[in-house]
CSV table of C-alpha atoms in Angstrom, one decimal:
chain,number,residue,atom,x,y,z
L,61,LEU,CA,-130.0,-89.9,37.7
L,62,HIS,CA,-130.0,-89.1,34.0
L,63,TYR,CA,-131.9,-85.9,33.0
L,64,VAL,CA,-132.2,-86.7,29.3
L,65,GLU,CA,-134.4,-83.7,28.4
L,66,SER,CA,-131.7,-81.2,29.3
L,67,GLN,CA,-134.2,-78.4,29.1
L,68,GLY,CA,-133.9,-77.0,32.7
L,69,GLU,CA,-132.3,-73.6,33.3
L,70,VAL,CA,-129.0,-73.8,35.1
L,71,LYS,CA,-129.2,-71.2,37.9
L,72,LEU,CA,-126.5,-69.6,39.9
L,73,GLY,CA,-125.5,-71.9,42.7
L,74,ASP,CA,-126.9,-75.1,41.1
L,75,LEU,CA,-124.9,-78.2,40.7
L,76,LEU,CA,-124.5,-79.5,37.1
L,77,LEU,CA,-124.1,-83.2,36.8
L,78,MET,CA,-122.5,-84.4,33.5
L,79,ASP,CA,-122.5,-88.1,32.7
L,80,VAL,CA,-120.6,-88.4,29.5
L,81,GLY,CA,-118.8,-91.1,27.4
L,82,ALA,CA,-116.3,-91.6,24.7
L,83,GLU,CA,-115.5,-94.3,22.2
L,84,TYR,CA,-112.1,-95.1,20.6
L,85,ASP,CA,-111.2,-98.1,18.5
L,86,HIS,CA,-114.5,-99.8,19.4
L,87,TYR,CA,-113.9,-99.4,23.2
L,88,THR,CA,-115.9,-97.1,25.5
L,89,ALA,CA,-115.4,-94.8,28.4
L,90,ASP,CA,-118.0,-93.5,30.9
L,91,VAL,CA,-117.3,-90.5,33.2
L,92,THR,CA,-119.4,-88.4,35.5
L,93,ARG,CA,-118.5,-85.1,37.1
L,94,THR,CA,-120.6,-82.7,39.3
L,95,TYR,CA,-119.6,-79.1,39.1
L,96,PRO,CA,-121.0,-76.0,40.8
L,97,SER,CA,-122.5,-73.6,38.2
L,98,ASN,CA,-120.9,-70.5,39.8
L,99,GLY,CA,-117.5,-72.2,40.3
L,100,LYS,CA,-117.7,-72.6,44.1
L,101,PHE,CA,-119.4,-75.4,46.2
L,102,THR,CA,-121.5,-74.3,49.1
L,103,ARG,CA,-120.7,-75.8,52.4
L,104,GLU,CA,-123.6,-78.3,52.2
L,105,GLN,CA,-122.7,-79.2,48.6
L,106,ALA,CA,-119.1,-79.7,49.5
L,107,GLU,CA,-120.1,-82.0,52.4
L,108,ILE,CA,-122.2,-84.2,50.1
L,109,TYR,CA,-119.5,-84.1,47.4
L,110,GLN,CA,-116.8,-85.2,49.8
L,111,ALA,CA,-118.9,-88.1,51.1
L,112,VAL,CA,-119.1,-89.4,47.5
L,113,TYR,CA,-115.4,-88.8,46.9
L,114,ASP,CA,-114.5,-90.7,50.0
L,115,ALA,CA,-116.7,-93.6,48.9
L,116,GLN,CA,-114.9,-93.7,45.5
L,117,GLU,CA,-111.5,-93.8,47.3
L,118,ALA,CA,-112.6,-96.5,49.7
L,119,ALA,CA,-113.8,-98.7,46.8
L,120,ALA,CA,-110.6,-98.2,44.7
L,121,LYS,CA,-108.4,-99.3,47.7
L,122,THR,CA,-110.0,-102.8,47.5
L,123,VAL,CA,-109.2,-103.3,43.8
L,124,LYS,CA,-106.5,-105.9,42.9
L,125,PRO,CA,-106.3,-109.3,41.3
L,126,GLY,CA,-108.1,-111.9,43.3
L,127,ALA,CA,-110.5,-109.4,44.9
L,128,SER,CA,-114.0,-108.9,43.4
L,129,PHE,CA,-116.3,-106.2,42.1
L,130,ARG,CA,-118.5,-106.9,45.1
L,131,ASP,CA,-115.6,-106.1,47.5
L,132,ALA,CA,-115.4,-102.6,46.0
L,133,SER,CA,-119.1,-102.2,46.0
L,134,ARG,CA,-119.3,-103.1,49.7
L,135,ALA,CA,-116.5,-100.7,50.5
L,136,ALA,CA,-118.4,-97.8,48.8
L,137,ASP,CA,-121.6,-98.7,50.6
L,138,LYS,CA,-119.8,-98.8,54.0
L,139,SER,CA,-118.2,-95.4,53.4
L,140,ILE,CA,-121.5,-93.8,52.2
L,141,LYS,CA,-123.4,-95.2,55.2
L,142,GLU,CA,-120.9,-93.8,57.6
L,143,SER,CA,-120.9,-90.4,56.0
L,144,LEU,CA,-124.7,-90.2,55.9
L,145,ALA,CA,-124.9,-91.1,59.5
L,146,LYS,CA,-122.4,-88.3,60.4
L,147,MET,CA,-124.6,-85.8,58.5
L,148,ASN,CA,-127.7,-87.1,60.3
L,149,LEU,CA,-129.4,-88.1,57.0
L,150,ILE,CA,-129.8,-91.6,58.4
L,151,THR,CA,-130.0,-92.6,62.1
L,152,ALA,CA,-127.2,-95.2,62.0
L,153,PRO,CA,-125.1,-96.9,59.3
L,154,ASP,CA,-127.2,-100.1,59.4
L,155,ALA,CA,-130.5,-98.5,60.3
L,156,THR,CA,-133.7,-99.3,58.4
L,157,TYR,CA,-137.0,-97.8,57.4
L,158,GLN,CA,-140.2,-99.5,56.4
L,159,ILE,CA,-142.1,-100.1,53.2
L,160,LEU,CA,-145.4,-101.8,52.9
L,161,TYR,CA,-145.7,-104.8,50.5
L,162,GLN,CA,-148.9,-106.7,50.3
L,163,GLY,CA,-150.0,-105.3,53.6
L,164,LYS,CA,-146.8,-106.2,55.4
L,165,ALA,CA,-144.1,-103.9,56.7
L,166,ILE,CA,-140.6,-104.8,55.2
L,167,ASN,CA,-137.4,-103.3,56.5
L,168,MET,CA,-135.2,-101.5,54.0
L,169,PRO,CA,-131.7,-99.9,54.5
L,170,GLN,CA,-132.1,-96.2,55.2
L,171,TYR,CA,-129.0,-95.3,53.2
L,172,ARG,CA,-130.8,-96.6,50.0
L,173,LEU,CA,-133.1,-93.6,50.2
L,174,TRP,CA,-130.1,-91.5,49.2
L,175,PHE,CA,-127.9,-93.9,47.2
L,176,MET,CA,-130.3,-96.0,45.2
L,177,HIS,CA,-128.3,-97.3,42.3
L,178,GLY,CA,-125.4,-99.8,41.9
L,179,PHE,CA,-121.8,-98.9,42.6
L,180,GLY,CA,-120.6,-99.4,39.0
L,181,HIS,CA,-120.6,-101.6,35.9
L,182,TRP,CA,-118.2,-103.4,33.6
L,183,LEU,CA,-116.8,-101.3,30.8
L,184,GLY,CA,-115.6,-102.6,27.4
L,185,MET,CA,-117.1,-102.6,23.9
L,186,ASN,CA,-120.4,-101.6,25.5
L,187,VAL,CA,-120.7,-98.8,28.0
L,188,HIS,CA,-122.5,-101.3,30.3
L,189,ASP,CA,-120.7,-104.4,29.3
L,190,VAL,CA,-121.4,-108.0,30.1
L,191,GLY,CA,-119.6,-109.7,32.9
L,192,ASP,CA,-119.9,-111.7,36.2
L,193,TYR,CA,-120.0,-109.4,39.1
L,194,ASP,CA,-119.1,-112.2,41.5
L,195,ALA,CA,-116.0,-113.2,39.5
L,196,LYS,CA,-112.5,-112.7,40.9
L,197,LEU,CA,-110.8,-109.6,39.4
L,198,GLN,CA,-108.0,-110.2,36.9
L,199,ALA,CA,-105.5,-107.8,35.4
L,200,GLY,CA,-106.9,-106.1,32.4
L,201,MET,CA,-110.5,-105.9,33.6
L,202,ILE,CA,-112.1,-102.5,33.6
L,203,PHE,CA,-115.2,-101.2,35.4
L,204,THR,CA,-116.7,-97.9,36.6
L,205,ASN,CA,-116.5,-96.5,40.1
L,206,GLU,CA,-119.6,-94.3,40.5
L,207,PRO,CA,-121.2,-93.9,43.9
L,208,GLY,CA,-123.7,-91.0,44.4
L,209,ILE,CA,-125.8,-89.3,47.0
L,210,TYR,CA,-129.1,-87.6,45.9
L,211,ILE,CA,-131.2,-85.7,48.5
L,212,ARG,CA,-134.4,-85.6,46.4
L,213,GLU,CA,-137.0,-83.0,47.4
L,214,ASP,CA,-139.9,-85.6,47.3
L,215,ALA,CA,-138.0,-88.5,48.8
L,216,LEU,CA,-139.8,-88.5,52.1
L,217,GLU,CA,-143.3,-87.8,50.9
L,218,TYR,CA,-144.2,-91.4,50.0
L,219,LEU,CA,-142.9,-93.3,53.0
L,220,ALA,CA,-145.3,-95.7,54.6
L,221,ASP,CA,-147.2,-94.3,57.6
L,222,THR,CA,-145.8,-96.5,60.3
L,223,PRO,CA,-144.5,-95.6,63.9
L,224,GLU,CA,-141.0,-96.6,62.9
L,225,ASN,CA,-141.0,-94.3,59.9
L,226,LYS,CA,-142.4,-91.4,61.9
L,227,ALA,CA,-139.6,-91.8,64.4
L,228,PHE,CA,-137.1,-91.9,61.5
L,229,LEU,CA,-138.5,-88.8,59.9
L,230,ALA,CA,-138.5,-86.8,63.1
L,231,LYS,CA,-134.8,-87.6,63.6
L,232,ILE,CA,-133.5,-86.8,60.1
L,233,ARG,CA,-135.9,-83.9,59.2
L,234,PRO,CA,-133.4,-81.1,60.1
L,235,ALA,CA,-130.6,-82.6,58.1
L,236,TYR,CA,-132.9,-83.3,55.2
L,237,GLU,CA,-133.9,-79.6,55.1
L,238,LYS,CA,-130.3,-78.6,55.2
L,239,TYR,CA,-129.2,-80.8,52.3
L,240,LYS,CA,-132.4,-80.9,50.3
L,241,ASN,CA,-132.0,-80.8,46.5
L,242,ILE,CA,-128.3,-81.6,46.5
L,243,GLY,CA,-127.3,-84.5,44.2
L,244,VAL,CA,-123.7,-85.6,43.4
L,245,ARG,CA,-122.3,-88.5,41.4
L,246,ILE,CA,-118.6,-89.0,40.6
L,247,GLU,CA,-117.7,-91.6,38.0
L,248,ASP,CA,-114.3,-92.9,37.0
L,249,ASP,CA,-113.0,-95.8,35.0
L,250,LEU,CA,-110.7,-98.3,36.9
L,251,LEU,CA,-108.3,-100.7,35.3
L,252,VAL,CA,-107.2,-103.7,37.3
L,253,THR,CA,-103.4,-104.0,37.0
L,254,PRO,CA,-101.1,-106.9,38.2
L,255,THR,CA,-100.4,-105.0,41.4
L,256,GLY,CA,-103.6,-103.1,42.0
L,257,VAL,CA,-105.6,-100.4,40.2
L,258,GLU,CA,-105.1,-97.6,37.7
L,259,TRP,CA,-107.5,-94.6,37.5
L,260,MET,CA,-107.8,-94.3,33.7
L,261,THR,CA,-109.7,-91.0,34.1
L,262,LYS,CA,-107.3,-89.4,36.6
L,263,ALA,CA,-106.5,-86.4,34.4
L,264,LEU,CA,-110.0,-85.0,34.9
L,265,PRO,CA,-110.4,-82.7,37.9
L,266,ARG,CA,-112.1,-84.6,40.8
L,267,LYS,CA,-111.1,-83.1,44.1
L,268,ILE,CA,-113.2,-80.1,45.3
L,269,SER,CA,-110.1,-77.9,45.1
L,270,GLU,CA,-109.2,-79.1,41.6
L,271,ILE,CA,-112.7,-78.4,40.3
L,272,GLU,CA,-112.9,-74.9,41.8
L,273,GLN,CA,-109.4,-74.1,40.4
L,274,PHE,CA,-110.2,-75.5,37.0
L,275,MET,CA,-113.4,-73.4,36.8
L,276,ALA,CA,-111.7,-70.3,37.9
L,277,ARG,CA,-108.9,-70.7,35.4
L,278,ALA,CA,-111.3,-71.6,32.6
L,279,SER,CA,-113.5,-68.6,33.2
L,280,LYS,CA,-110.5,-66.3,32.8
L,281,GLU,CA,-109.0,-68.0,29.8
L,282,MET,CA,-112.1,-68.5,27.7
L,283,ASN,CA,-113.3,-65.4,25.7
L,284,TYR,CA,-116.8,-66.3,24.5
L,285,THR,CA,-117.7,-63.0,23.0
L,286,ARG,CA,-114.9,-63.1,20.4
L,287,ALA,CA,-115.7,-66.7,19.3
L,288,GLN,CA,-116.9,-66.9,15.7
L,289,ASN,CA,-119.6,-69.2,14.3
L,290,ILE,CA,-118.3,-71.5,11.6
L,291,SER,CA,-120.2,-73.9,9.5
L,292,ASN,CA,-119.3,-77.4,8.1
L,293,PRO,CA,-115.9,-77.8,9.6
L,294,LYS,CA,-113.9,-81.0,9.3
L,295,PHE,CA,-112.5,-80.3,12.8
L,296,ALA,CA,-113.1,-77.1,14.9
L,297,VAL,CA,-111.0,-76.1,17.8
L,298,LEU,CA,-111.9,-73.4,20.3
L,299,ASP,CA,-109.0,-71.4,21.7
L,300,SER,CA,-109.1,-68.3,23.9
L,301,ASN,CA,-109.5,-66.0,20.9
L,302,ASN,CA,-111.4,-67.7,18.1
L,303,LEU,CA,-112.5,-70.8,16.3
L,304,PHE,CA,-110.4,-72.2,13.6
L,305,GLN,CA,-110.2,-75.3,11.4
L,306,VAL,CA,-107.4,-77.7,11.7
L,307,GLU,CA,-106.6,-81.0,10.0
L,308,ASP,CA,-104.6,-82.4,12.9
L,309,SER,CA,-106.6,-82.7,16.2
L,310,SER,CA,-103.9,-84.3,18.2
L,311,TRP,CA,-103.8,-82.0,21.2
L,312,ASN,CA,-104.3,-82.2,25.0
L,313,LEU,CA,-107.4,-80.6,26.5
L,314,PHE,CA,-105.6,-79.5,29.6
L,315,SER,CA,-102.3,-78.0,28.4
L,316,LYS,CA,-101.1,-75.6,25.7
L,317,THR,CA,-100.3,-77.5,22.6
L,318,GLU,CA,-99.1,-76.3,19.2
L,319,VAL,CA,-101.3,-77.6,16.3
L,320,LYS,CA,-100.6,-77.9,12.7
L,321,ASN,CA,-101.4,-74.4,11.6
L,322,GLY,CA,-99.2,-72.8,14.3
L,323,LYS,CA,-102.0,-71.7,16.6
L,324,THR,CA,-101.9,-72.6,20.3
L,325,VAL,CA,-104.9,-74.3,21.9
L,326,ARG,CA,-105.5,-73.3,25.5
L,327,ARG,CA,-108.8,-74.9,26.4
L,328,GLY,CA,-111.3,-76.4,24.0
L,329,TRP,CA,-113.7,-79.0,22.7
L,330,VAL,CA,-113.5,-80.8,19.4
L,331,SER,CA,-116.4,-81.7,17.1
L,332,SER,CA,-116.4,-83.3,13.7
L,333,GLY,CA,-120.1,-82.7,13.0
L,334,ARG,CA,-121.2,-81.3,9.6
L,335,ASP,CA,-123.2,-78.5,11.3
L,336,ALA,CA,-120.8,-77.8,14.2
L,337,ALA,CA,-121.1,-74.3,15.7
L,338,PHE,CA,-120.0,-72.6,18.9
L,339,SER,CA,-122.6,-71.8,21.4
L,340,GLY,CA,-121.7,-69.0,23.8
L,341,SER,CA,-124.9,-69.4,25.8
L,342,GLN,CA,-123.7,-72.4,27.7
L,343,PRO,CA,-122.1,-72.0,31.1
L,344,LEU,CA,-118.7,-73.3,30.0
L,345,GLY,CA,-119.2,-73.2,26.2
L,346,HIS,CA,-119.1,-76.1,23.9
L,347,LEU,CA,-119.4,-77.2,20.2
L,348,HIS,CA,-122.5,-78.7,18.8
L,349,GLY,CA,-122.4,-81.3,16.1
L,350,ASP,CA,-124.4,-84.2,14.8
């Protein structure tokens, strides 16, 4: 779920999952996006991605004052179970498999093999903030909406050797081989409003078409070979031609914006680290700082 080493090589056709955060005026954000490294989802990747997207949408539709976090969580679970059943990764939405505990067979939901974490968490001064998950929602509350599906390569190797599990494996094996090694999570921050919900992270590309269009556009506009390394900047902004220092960093990541020194930012990342430098070896390029 969180590959903290970040040492693996991103290969052509891989999915890259980015779980990132931000902090402003002591409050936090938490966002996850899953992008195809070559700019295009395969058919199988797109099917898994759409299932997660649909679960997000189903959860958000339940959010309003008087509802609960659990309502949204149940809606996401229901959507994922239905999608997994359609893809034949589980035998039915409410089907079970078995684990052995102290010599006894215990039934577990099949969908939890592929969606094994919680639907989301409260968001505030901590990324995983405190709060009562059974409380009624009120305007001003904020939480994450982050379902996921992960078809792990070794997921079926350790199932208990029972007749029920053997029948389960026989039914899902073809679909498992089809979707194996695909993992997707999408995470957005939801604000409860007096009339419903606001997607606070709605400006970030989320639909399959939006992501593919964004990556195609970015690959054309970013000119990595002409980027210059700079050291010890106060602020550094990357545009399509070079890196330059600015005092005023009030610009929009997704639109052309004039900055203080008269240059126009097209696409970029900001860093205030004392050793910030551009790295052109990354798939989309970014600034390093500490």
